Amino acid sequence: MNTSWSRRVPRRAIGLLAAGGLVLSLAACGSDSGGTPAAGGKVKISVTGQPPQTQPFERKVFDADVAEFEASHPNIDIEPHEGFMDPKTFSAKLAGGQLEDVYYVYFTDPAQIIARHQAADITEAAKSVPHVNDIQPQLLDNFRDASGKLYGLPTANYTMGLVYSRPLFVKAGLNPDNPPKTWDEVRDAARKIAALGNGTIGYADYSKNNQGGWHLTGWLYSMGGDIARQDGDKWKADFNNEKGKAALNYLHQMRWDDNSMGSKQLLEAQDVQRMMGAGQLGMYMAAPDNVPVLVKQFNGKYADYGVAGMPGGQGTLLGGEGYLLNPKASPEKIKAGLEWIQWKYLNPDRFDKHVKQYVDGKQPVGLPTEPTPDIWQGAVREQQLKVKAANANVPAENYKSYVDTAVSLKGSIEPPNAQQVYAALDSVMQAVLTDKNANIDQLLSSAETRVNSVLAQVK
């Protein structure tokens, strides 16, 4: 939900924060953010994004970058603040005038923040920022308002795909270099993997703690469907249709007709990751940043995992992060803030050095995530891929299917009031996976009523 997804918590834990969005009813604050240049003609800016000390490698890289930036930009002082986006404290920071000059957001946040005038309009200022036009347009659009004005910059993104076990593919007679491209192929592969026996599961999915609704959203996007649609100035549920039924029918058939999902259900991310790390699971829907989690937390090996593009080929769930600027910040602070964002996060000139930091720190290089997130297009993207390939210390070829589809699949962000939407959809996933006689039409109709109630709260 990478700047570095792995630097903080597993992807789904981030997604739980990101998916929640923010209920921001307070006026924009930050009374000390306007200001004037600091003593000596310097501009001092406060920025979020400093990793906690519990993540020593990431903290060391960030602090070294601050020192290097200040050395090369003698007129700017960086005041780093530890942390990222915490919905529990964000509103209080706004109310108390503690909002940083440059502050971190998940992709679910900008629309609400912009609508409440809690971010600075950087449309003109960003025109002088190098490489903005090399960023994928769909990512930049997440930081625009309805009229096209720009309020922030994306610095990392992820899209959902299919994480799979290469050893189990081989044992089941499947080609690990040609992973499934459709849900029919996923179903067929899951049957063959489950047939290996000894408790092996072909495909697993989440259905608890709002993660089931999150994954059902991924299913709908992969089929070209949606969870919610905007109707004028209101939002309405958009899953009680043939695509919603198709997604749930796949799950129901794999669970009950094929028995390829196993009998243990009501799973969440760590349950599924534990199964994959133990070599008992063939496939699950996830972003590539799950791979380091499998290795570091569940005793997996990088060579054992592949990541394929989202089956279905019609879309995928898109998430990510970026930075907005305090609307009370002075023009000098906004200019300095944009210089920091570009230099630190959006800087092709530092690809080589940044990748070397990861190699020297014995961190994985070659995944479609850190140390250079896949936010680019065109020549800059090709430059990035070459640098990562030249320094890869994990089998980058295992992720080729994902990389090849990353820029061609339509990416859609999570729906408004996502956590509440997901809570309503969890029950649908749970019923389909635990009740052989589940009435899919009835489940969708009931969930539609609940989700419409949630979406009616979106302002």
PDB file of C-alpha atoms in Angstrom, residues 10 104 131 148 188 191 216 402 422:
ATOM      1  CA  PRO A  10       3.951  -6.114   5.608  1.00  0.00           C
ATOM      2  CA  TYR A 104       3.274  11.610   3.540  1.00  0.00           C
ATOM      3  CA  HIS A 131      11.147  14.279 -14.543  1.00  0.00           C
ATOM      4  CA  GLY A 148      -6.637  18.936 -13.230  1.00  0.00           C
ATOM      5  CA  ASP A 188      -6.509 -25.452 -13.277  1.00  0.00           C
ATOM      6  CA  ARG A 191      -6.257 -28.279  -8.839  1.00  0.00           C
ATOM      7  CA  LEU A 216     -12.584  -9.192  -3.490  1.00  0.00           C
ATOM      8  CA  TYR A 402       4.592  -9.081 -13.371  1.00  0.00           C
ATOM      9  CA  TYR A 422     -14.254  -4.012   3.039  1.00  0.00           C
TER      10      TYR A 422
END
